[in-house]
Amino acid sequence: MTSFGLSAYFRHLDVAEEVCATAREDGFTMLFGSLHVPEEPDGDFRARMQGVGSLAQDAGLGLVVDISGPSLAAVGLDVTTAGRMREWGVSALRVDYGLSDEEIVALSRSIPIWFNASTATAGDYERLVGMGLRTEGIGISHNFYPKPWTGLSDEFLDTQTRMFHDLGFTVQAWVPGDGLRRIPLGFGLPTLERHRDVHPVAAALDLRRAGIDDIFVGDPSLSERTRRAWRAWALEDVVELEVELTAPVPQAVAERLTVLDRNRTDDAAAMVRLEGARGALADVSISAGPTVGRPLGSVTVDNDAAGRYKGEIAIQRRDLPADATVNVVGHVVAQDHDLLSRIAPGQRVRLRLR
């Protein structure tokens, strides 16, 4: 079962407070905070970290905090006293850099720790276990990459994820947000480079298919429309597409367009074919028109001339030519085009008309 998480940063605590207030209803169960973002404002880091912990506790979210060696000192703790962070709402610490093997082992005895899946090896883990590492609650989390062109390849993500799955761990990775983007670069915070400007739900669908267990949004927030789409997917396992109608349709067709349906299990390469529409519209008269070219994202309904295919509703995954038996009645908005190629066989789909 995939779990989902949000991120909270000191500079954006006002945004984090708003986001966390609706986190559970949007399908999120975890929160990520960081103690070593160099661009964060100066000040009382302990109070700021406790503020993030309070947000997590108030929202009923588990909290994982990214640390380095110096960042523990910044909140008045060390590897032997880090367990006090549990009182702040922290459930685990993600170890990134600046800690020796001996310090990591000592830290694990104070609070559960997560390792960096993008840099750690099986040998690292086995060595630490041999040194007395406490293994209860251990997690594995890939990096996210603020700088363009520095994110991971699919091949490397798959290799590292398989390695840690073979060791019995759950693995976490990141998708970018499309609301407020985090300083200093503002180019998104994905694990995979190809996800940098991809719809967050589309990126999350890719990660789930890659076997990632916990999917976090790296940036401080999602846009309102993406929140709605995320909620549909995370809570209902529904891919929701926003559609603008471009041609009049019979009332029965208009009503059918908004009914929850699913992609056929014999998944078509060129289009998403909604399974239940043909049967539901079998007795409805659907005159021809407009029977025009079908660019990517076109929403179509087969007309009376289509014979037994009459009433089929489909969404085009690529540009297709005109067909006299197929009416083009609308278009998926451009922001949702990334989702079309990710709709799997049998995936539930809902069209939301503008």
CSV table of C-alpha atoms in Angstrom, one decimal:
chain,number,residue,atom,x,y,z
A,1,MET,CA,0.0,0.0,0.0
A,2,THR,CA,1.6,3.3,-1.1
A,3,SER,CA,1.9,6.0,1.5
A,4,PHE,CA,2.1,9.7,0.7
A,5,GLY,CA,3.9,12.6,2.3
A,6,LEU,CA,4.2,16.4,2.2
A,7,SER,CA,7.2,18.7,3.0
A,8,ALA,CA,7.5,21.6,5.4
A,9,TYR,CA,10.4,24.1,5.4
A,10,PHE,CA,11.2,26.8,7.9
A,11,ARG,CA,11.0,29.6,5.4
A,12,HIS,CA,7.5,28.5,4.4
A,13,LEU,CA,5.9,27.6,7.7
A,14,ASP,CA,2.9,29.7,6.9
A,15,VAL,CA,2.3,27.7,3.8
A,16,ALA,CA,3.0,24.4,5.6
A,17,GLU,CA,0.4,25.3,8.2
A,18,GLU,CA,-2.2,25.7,5.5
A,19,VAL,CA,-1.1,22.6,3.7
A,20,CYS,CA,-1.1,20.4,6.8
A,21,ALA,CA,-4.5,21.5,7.8
A,22,THR,CA,-6.0,19.6,4.8
A,23,ALA,CA,-3.3,16.9,4.5
A,24,ARG,CA,-5.3,13.9,5.8
A,25,GLU,CA,-8.3,14.7,3.6
A,26,ASP,CA,-5.9,14.9,0.6
A,27,GLY,CA,-4.5,11.4,1.3
A,28,PHE,CA,-1.2,12.3,3.1
A,29,THR,CA,-0.1,10.5,6.2
A,30,MET,CA,3.5,11.8,6.6
A,31,LEU,CA,5.5,15.0,6.7
A,32,PHE,CA,9.1,15.7,5.8
A,33,GLY,CA,11.2,18.5,7.4
A,34,SER,CA,14.8,19.4,6.9
A,35,LEU,CA,17.5,20.8,9.3
A,36,HIS,CA,20.1,21.5,6.6
A,37,VAL,CA,18.8,23.7,3.9
A,38,PRO,CA,21.5,26.4,3.7
A,39,GLU,CA,19.1,29.0,2.4
A,40,GLU,CA,16.8,28.7,5.3
A,41,PRO,CA,16.5,31.9,7.5
A,42,ASP,CA,18.7,32.4,10.5
A,43,GLY,CA,17.1,32.2,13.9
A,44,ASP,CA,16.1,29.7,16.6
A,45,PHE,CA,16.3,26.4,14.7
A,46,ARG,CA,15.1,24.5,17.7
A,47,ALA,CA,11.9,26.5,17.9
A,48,ARG,CA,11.4,26.3,14.2
A,49,MET,CA,11.9,22.5,14.3
A,50,GLN,CA,9.5,22.2,17.1
A,51,GLY,CA,7.0,24.3,15.1
A,52,VAL,CA,7.2,21.7,12.3
A,53,GLY,CA,6.7,18.9,14.8
A,54,SER,CA,3.6,20.7,16.1
A,55,LEU,CA,2.2,20.9,12.6
A,56,ALA,CA,2.8,17.2,12.2
A,57,GLN,CA,1.2,16.3,15.5
A,58,ASP,CA,-1.8,18.6,14.9
A,59,ALA,CA,-2.4,17.1,11.5
A,60,GLY,CA,-1.9,13.5,12.6
A,61,LEU,CA,1.2,13.0,10.4
A,62,GLY,CA,4.3,11.0,11.0
A,63,LEU,CA,7.4,13.3,10.7
A,64,VAL,CA,10.7,12.4,9.1
A,65,VAL,CA,13.5,15.1,9.5
A,66,ASP,CA,16.5,15.3,7.2
A,67,ILE,CA,19.7,15.9,9.2
A,68,SER,CA,23.5,16.3,8.9
A,69,GLY,CA,26.1,16.3,11.7
A,70,PRO,CA,26.1,20.1,12.2
A,71,SER,CA,22.3,20.4,12.1
A,72,LEU,CA,21.9,18.3,15.2
A,73,ALA,CA,24.2,20.8,17.1
A,74,ALA,CA,22.0,23.7,15.7
A,75,VAL,CA,19.1,22.4,17.7
A,76,GLY,CA,21.1,21.7,20.8
A,77,LEU,CA,21.3,17.9,20.4
A,78,ASP,CA,23.8,15.2,19.5
A,79,VAL,CA,23.6,11.6,18.4
A,80,THR,CA,23.0,10.4,21.9
A,81,THR,CA,20.3,12.9,22.8
A,82,ALA,CA,18.5,13.1,19.4
A,83,GLY,CA,15.7,10.9,20.8
A,84,ARG,CA,14.3,14.0,22.5
A,85,MET,CA,13.0,15.0,19.1
A,86,ARG,CA,10.3,12.4,19.6
A,87,GLU,CA,8.8,14.9,22.1
A,88,TRP,CA,8.6,17.4,19.2
A,89,GLY,CA,6.6,15.0,17.0
A,90,VAL,CA,9.6,13.6,15.1
A,91,SER,CA,9.2,9.9,14.3
A,92,ALA,CA,12.5,9.3,12.4
A,93,LEU,CA,15.7,11.1,11.2
A,94,ARG,CA,17.0,10.8,7.7
A,95,VAL,CA,20.8,10.7,7.8
A,96,ASP,CA,22.4,12.5,4.8
A,97,TYR,CA,26.0,13.5,5.4
A,98,GLY,CA,28.5,14.6,8.1
A,99,LEU,CA,28.1,11.7,10.5
A,100,SER,CA,30.6,8.9,11.0
A,101,ASP,CA,29.6,5.2,11.1
A,102,GLU,CA,30.0,5.3,14.9
A,103,GLU,CA,27.8,8.3,15.1
A,104,ILE,CA,25.1,6.7,12.9
A,105,VAL,CA,25.1,3.6,15.1
A,106,ALA,CA,24.8,5.7,18.2
A,107,LEU,CA,22.0,7.8,16.6
A,108,SER,CA,20.0,4.6,15.7
A,109,ARG,CA,19.9,3.7,19.4
A,110,SER,CA,18.2,7.1,20.2
A,111,ILE,CA,15.7,7.3,17.4
A,112,PRO,CA,14.7,5.4,14.2
A,113,ILE,CA,16.8,6.5,11.2
A,114,TRP,CA,16.4,6.5,7.4
A,115,PHE,CA,19.3,6.2,5.0
A,116,ASN,CA,19.9,7.9,1.6
A,117,ALA,CA,18.9,5.4,-1.0
A,118,SER,CA,20.6,7.3,-3.8
A,119,THR,CA,24.1,7.0,-2.2
A,120,ALA,CA,24.0,4.1,0.3
A,121,THR,CA,25.0,0.6,-0.7
A,122,ALA,CA,24.1,-2.9,0.7
A,123,GLY,CA,27.7,-3.1,2.0
A,124,ASP,CA,27.2,0.2,4.0
A,125,TYR,CA,24.2,-1.3,5.7
A,126,GLU,CA,25.8,-4.6,6.4
A,127,ARG,CA,28.8,-2.9,7.9
A,128,LEU,CA,26.7,-0.7,10.2
A,129,VAL,CA,24.7,-3.7,11.3
A,130,GLY,CA,28.0,-5.4,12.2
A,131,MET,CA,28.8,-2.4,14.3
A,132,GLY,CA,25.6,-2.7,16.3
A,133,LEU,CA,23.1,-0.6,14.3
A,134,ARG,CA,19.6,-0.7,15.7
A,135,THR,CA,17.5,-1.8,12.8
A,136,GLU,CA,14.0,-1.2,14.2
A,137,GLY,CA,12.1,1.5,12.1
A,138,ILE,CA,14.8,1.9,9.5
A,139,GLY,CA,13.7,3.5,6.2
A,140,ILE,CA,15.4,4.2,2.9
A,141,SER,CA,14.8,7.5,1.1
A,142,HIS,CA,16.1,8.6,-2.3
A,143,ASN,CA,17.3,12.2,-2.7
A,144,PHE,CA,15.5,15.0,-4.5
A,145,TYR,CA,17.5,17.3,-6.8
A,146,PRO,CA,16.9,21.1,-6.9
A,147,LYS,CA,19.3,21.7,-9.7
A,148,PRO,CA,18.1,20.9,-13.3
A,149,TRP,CA,19.8,17.9,-14.9
A,150,THR,CA,21.1,16.5,-11.7
A,151,GLY,CA,18.2,14.1,-11.0
A,152,LEU,CA,18.4,10.4,-11.2
A,153,SER,CA,17.8,8.2,-14.2
A,154,ASP,CA,15.1,5.5,-14.2
A,155,GLU,CA,17.8,2.8,-14.4
A,156,PHE,CA,19.7,4.0,-11.3
A,157,LEU,CA,16.5,4.4,-9.3
A,158,ASP,CA,15.4,0.9,-10.2
A,159,THR,CA,18.8,-0.6,-9.3
A,160,GLN,CA,18.9,1.1,-5.9
A,161,THR,CA,15.3,0.4,-5.1
A,162,ARG,CA,15.6,-3.3,-6.0
A,163,MET,CA,18.7,-3.6,-3.8
A,164,PHE,CA,17.0,-2.2,-0.8
A,165,HIS,CA,13.7,-4.1,-1.4
A,166,ASP,CA,15.9,-7.3,-1.4
A,167,LEU,CA,17.1,-6.3,2.0
A,168,GLY,CA,13.5,-6.0,3.2
A,169,PHE,CA,13.2,-2.2,3.3
A,170,THR,CA,10.5,0.2,2.2
A,171,VAL,CA,11.8,2.9,-0.1
A,172,GLN,CA,10.8,6.5,-0.5
A,173,ALA,CA,11.1,8.9,-3.4
A,174,TRP,CA,10.0,12.4,-4.5
A,175,VAL,CA,7.9,14.2,-7.0
A,176,PRO,CA,7.9,18.0,-7.6
A,177,GLY,CA,5.1,20.2,-6.4
A,178,ASP,CA,3.3,22.7,-8.7
A,179,GLY,CA,2.3,25.3,-6.2
A,180,LEU,CA,4.9,27.2,-4.3
A,181,ARG,CA,8.4,25.9,-5.3
A,182,ARG,CA,11.2,25.8,-2.8
A,183,ILE,CA,14.1,28.2,-2.7
A,184,PRO,CA,16.8,28.8,-3.9
A,185,LEU,CA,16.2,27.7,-7.5
A,186,GLY,CA,12.5,27.0,-7.8
A,187,PHE,CA,12.9,24.3,-10.4
A,188,GLY,CA,11.1,21.6,-8.5
A,189,LEU,CA,12.3,18.8,-6.2
A,190,PRO,CA,12.0,15.5,-8.1
A,191,THR,CA,14.0,12.3,-7.6
A,192,LEU,CA,13.9,11.5,-11.3
A,193,GLU,CA,15.2,14.2,-13.6
A,194,ARG,CA,12.5,13.5,-16.2
A,195,HIS,CA,9.9,14.5,-13.6
A,196,ARG,CA,11.1,18.0,-13.1
A,197,ASP,CA,8.2,19.6,-15.0
A,198,VAL,CA,5.7,16.7,-15.0
A,199,HIS,CA,2.3,16.8,-13.4
A,200,PRO,CA,2.8,15.6,-9.8
A,201,VAL,CA,0.2,12.9,-10.0
A,202,ALA,CA,1.8,11.6,-13.3
A,203,ALA,CA,5.2,11.5,-11.6
A,204,ALA,CA,3.7,9.7,-8.6
A,205,LEU,CA,2.1,7.1,-10.9
A,206,ASP,CA,5.5,6.4,-12.4
A,207,LEU,CA,7.1,6.0,-9.0
A,208,ARG,CA,4.4,3.6,-7.8
A,209,ARG,CA,4.9,1.5,-10.9
A,210,ALA,CA,8.7,1.5,-10.1
A,211,GLY,CA,7.9,-0.1,-6.8
A,212,ILE,CA,8.4,3.0,-4.6
A,213,ASP,CA,6.6,2.5,-1.3
A,214,ASP,CA,6.3,6.1,0.1
A,215,ILE,CA,5.9,9.0,-2.3
A,216,PHE,CA,6.6,12.5,-1.0
A,217,VAL,CA,6.0,15.9,-2.6
A,218,GLY,CA,9.3,17.7,-2.3
A,219,ASP,CA,8.1,21.3,-2.8
A,220,PRO,CA,6.1,23.2,-0.2
A,221,SER,CA,2.7,22.9,-1.9
A,222,LEU,CA,0.5,21.7,-4.7
A,223,SER,CA,-1.8,23.9,-6.7
A,224,GLU,CA,-5.5,23.6,-5.9
A,225,ARG,CA,-6.3,21.7,-9.1
A,226,THR,CA,-3.5,19.3,-8.5
A,227,ARG,CA,-4.7,18.8,-4.9
A,228,ARG,CA,-8.0,17.7,-6.2
A,229,ALA,CA,-6.4,15.3,-8.7
A,230,TRP,CA,-4.1,14.0,-6.0
A,231,ARG,CA,-7.0,13.4,-3.6
A,232,ALA,CA,-8.9,11.4,-6.3
A,233,TRP,CA,-5.9,9.2,-7.0
A,234,ALA,CA,-4.6,8.8,-3.4
A,235,LEU,CA,-8.0,8.1,-1.8
A,236,GLU,CA,-10.0,6.5,-4.6
A,237,ASP,CA,-7.3,5.2,-7.0
A,238,VAL,CA,-9.0,7.4,-9.7
A,239,VAL,CA,-7.2,9.4,-12.4
A,240,GLU,CA,-9.2,12.5,-12.9
A,241,LEU,CA,-9.0,14.5,-16.1
A,242,GLU,CA,-10.3,18.0,-16.6
A,243,VAL,CA,-12.1,18.3,-19.9
A,244,GLU,CA,-13.4,21.3,-21.9
A,245,LEU,CA,-16.3,20.4,-24.1
A,246,THR,CA,-16.0,21.8,-27.6
A,247,ALA,CA,-19.2,20.5,-29.3
A,248,PRO,CA,-22.8,20.0,-28.2
A,249,VAL,CA,-23.7,16.4,-27.2
A,250,PRO,CA,-27.0,14.7,-26.4
A,251,GLN,CA,-28.0,15.0,-22.7
A,252,ALA,CA,-27.4,11.3,-22.1
A,253,VAL,CA,-23.9,11.6,-23.5
A,254,ALA,CA,-23.1,14.7,-21.4
A,255,GLU,CA,-24.3,12.8,-18.3
A,256,ARG,CA,-22.2,9.7,-19.2
A,257,LEU,CA,-19.1,11.7,-19.7
A,258,THR,CA,-19.0,12.5,-16.0
A,259,VAL,CA,-19.6,8.9,-14.8
A,260,LEU,CA,-16.8,7.1,-13.1
A,261,ASP,CA,-15.5,4.5,-15.6
A,262,ARG,CA,-12.3,2.7,-16.2
A,263,ASN,CA,-9.8,2.1,-19.0
A,264,ARG,CA,-10.3,-1.3,-20.7
A,265,THR,CA,-8.0,-4.0,-19.5
A,266,ASP,CA,-6.9,-4.6,-23.1
A,267,ASP,CA,-5.1,-1.3,-23.0
A,268,ALA,CA,-5.0,0.5,-26.4
A,269,ALA,CA,-1.8,2.1,-27.5
A,270,ALA,CA,-3.4,5.2,-29.1
A,271,MET,CA,-6.2,6.0,-26.7
A,272,VAL,CA,-7.9,5.4,-23.4
A,273,ARG,CA,-11.1,3.5,-24.0
A,274,LEU,CA,-13.7,3.9,-21.3
A,275,GLU,CA,-15.1,0.4,-20.7
A,276,GLY,CA,-18.8,1.1,-19.7
A,277,ALA,CA,-19.8,3.8,-22.2
A,278,ARG,CA,-20.8,1.7,-25.1
A,279,GLY,CA,-23.3,-0.4,-23.2
A,280,ALA,CA,-24.7,2.7,-21.4
A,281,LEU,CA,-25.3,4.6,-24.7
A,282,ALA,CA,-26.4,1.7,-26.9
A,283,ASP,CA,-29.9,3.1,-27.3
A,284,VAL,CA,-29.0,6.8,-27.6
A,285,SER,CA,-29.0,8.4,-31.0
A,286,ILE,CA,-25.7,10.1,-31.7
A,287,SER,CA,-25.6,12.0,-35.0
A,288,ALA,CA,-22.3,12.4,-36.8
A,289,GLY,CA,-20.3,15.6,-36.2
A,290,PRO,CA,-17.8,17.1,-35.7
A,291,THR,CA,-15.8,14.3,-37.3
A,292,VAL,CA,-12.5,16.1,-37.4
A,293,GLY,CA,-8.8,15.4,-36.7
A,294,ARG,CA,-8.2,14.0,-33.2
A,295,PRO,CA,-5.1,15.6,-31.6
A,296,LEU,CA,-3.6,14.4,-28.4
A,297,GLY,CA,-6.1,14.8,-25.5
A,298,SER,CA,-9.2,14.8,-27.7
A,299,VAL,CA,-12.3,13.3,-26.1
A,300,THR,CA,-14.4,11.4,-28.6
A,301,VAL,CA,-17.7,9.6,-28.8
A,302,ASP,CA,-18.4,7.1,-31.6
A,303,ASN,CA,-21.5,8.1,-33.5
A,304,ASP,CA,-24.4,6.1,-35.1
A,305,ALA,CA,-22.3,5.2,-38.1
A,306,ALA,CA,-19.9,3.2,-35.8
A,307,GLY,CA,-22.2,0.2,-35.6
A,308,ARG,CA,-21.6,-1.8,-32.5
A,309,TYR,CA,-19.0,0.7,-31.3
A,310,LYS,CA,-21.6,3.4,-31.1
A,311,GLY,CA,-21.3,5.3,-27.8
A,312,GLU,CA,-17.7,4.4,-27.0
A,313,ILE,CA,-16.0,7.3,-25.2
A,314,ALA,CA,-12.2,7.6,-25.7
A,315,ILE,CA,-9.4,10.0,-24.9
A,316,GLN,CA,-6.6,10.2,-27.4
A,317,ARG,CA,-3.1,9.5,-26.3
A,318,ARG,CA,-1.6,10.8,-29.6
A,319,ASP,CA,-2.6,12.7,-32.7
A,320,LEU,CA,-5.0,10.6,-34.8
A,321,PRO,CA,-6.7,11.4,-38.2
A,322,ALA,CA,-10.4,12.2,-38.6
A,323,ASP,CA,-12.8,9.3,-38.7
A,324,ALA,CA,-16.4,9.7,-40.0
A,325,THR,CA,-17.6,7.4,-37.2
A,326,VAL,CA,-16.0,9.4,-34.4
A,327,ASN,CA,-17.2,12.7,-33.0
A,328,VAL,CA,-14.7,15.0,-31.3
A,329,VAL,CA,-16.6,16.5,-28.4
A,330,GLY,CA,-13.9,18.0,-26.1
A,331,HIS,CA,-10.3,18.2,-25.1
A,332,VAL,CA,-8.4,17.3,-21.9
A,333,VAL,CA,-6.8,20.5,-20.7
A,334,ALA,CA,-3.1,20.8,-21.5
A,335,GLN,CA,-2.1,20.6,-17.8
A,336,ASP,CA,-3.4,17.0,-17.6
A,337,HIS,CA,-1.8,15.7,-20.8
A,338,ASP,CA,1.0,14.1,-18.7
A,339,LEU,CA,-1.6,11.8,-17.2
A,340,LEU,CA,-2.8,10.2,-20.4
A,341,SER,CA,0.2,7.9,-21.0
A,342,ARG,CA,0.1,6.8,-17.3
A,343,ILE,CA,-3.4,5.5,-17.3
A,344,ALA,CA,-2.9,1.7,-16.9
A,345,PRO,CA,-5.1,-1.2,-18.0
A,346,GLY,CA,-8.1,-1.3,-15.8
A,347,GLN,CA,-7.3,2.1,-14.2
A,348,ARG,CA,-10.4,4.0,-13.0
A,349,VAL,CA,-10.9,7.3,-14.8
A,350,ARG,CA,-13.2,10.3,-14.1
A,351,LEU,CA,-13.7,13.2,-16.5
A,352,ARG,CA,-14.5,16.5,-14.8
A,353,LEU,CA,-16.1,18.9,-17.2
A,354,ARG,CA,-15.3,22.6,-17.2
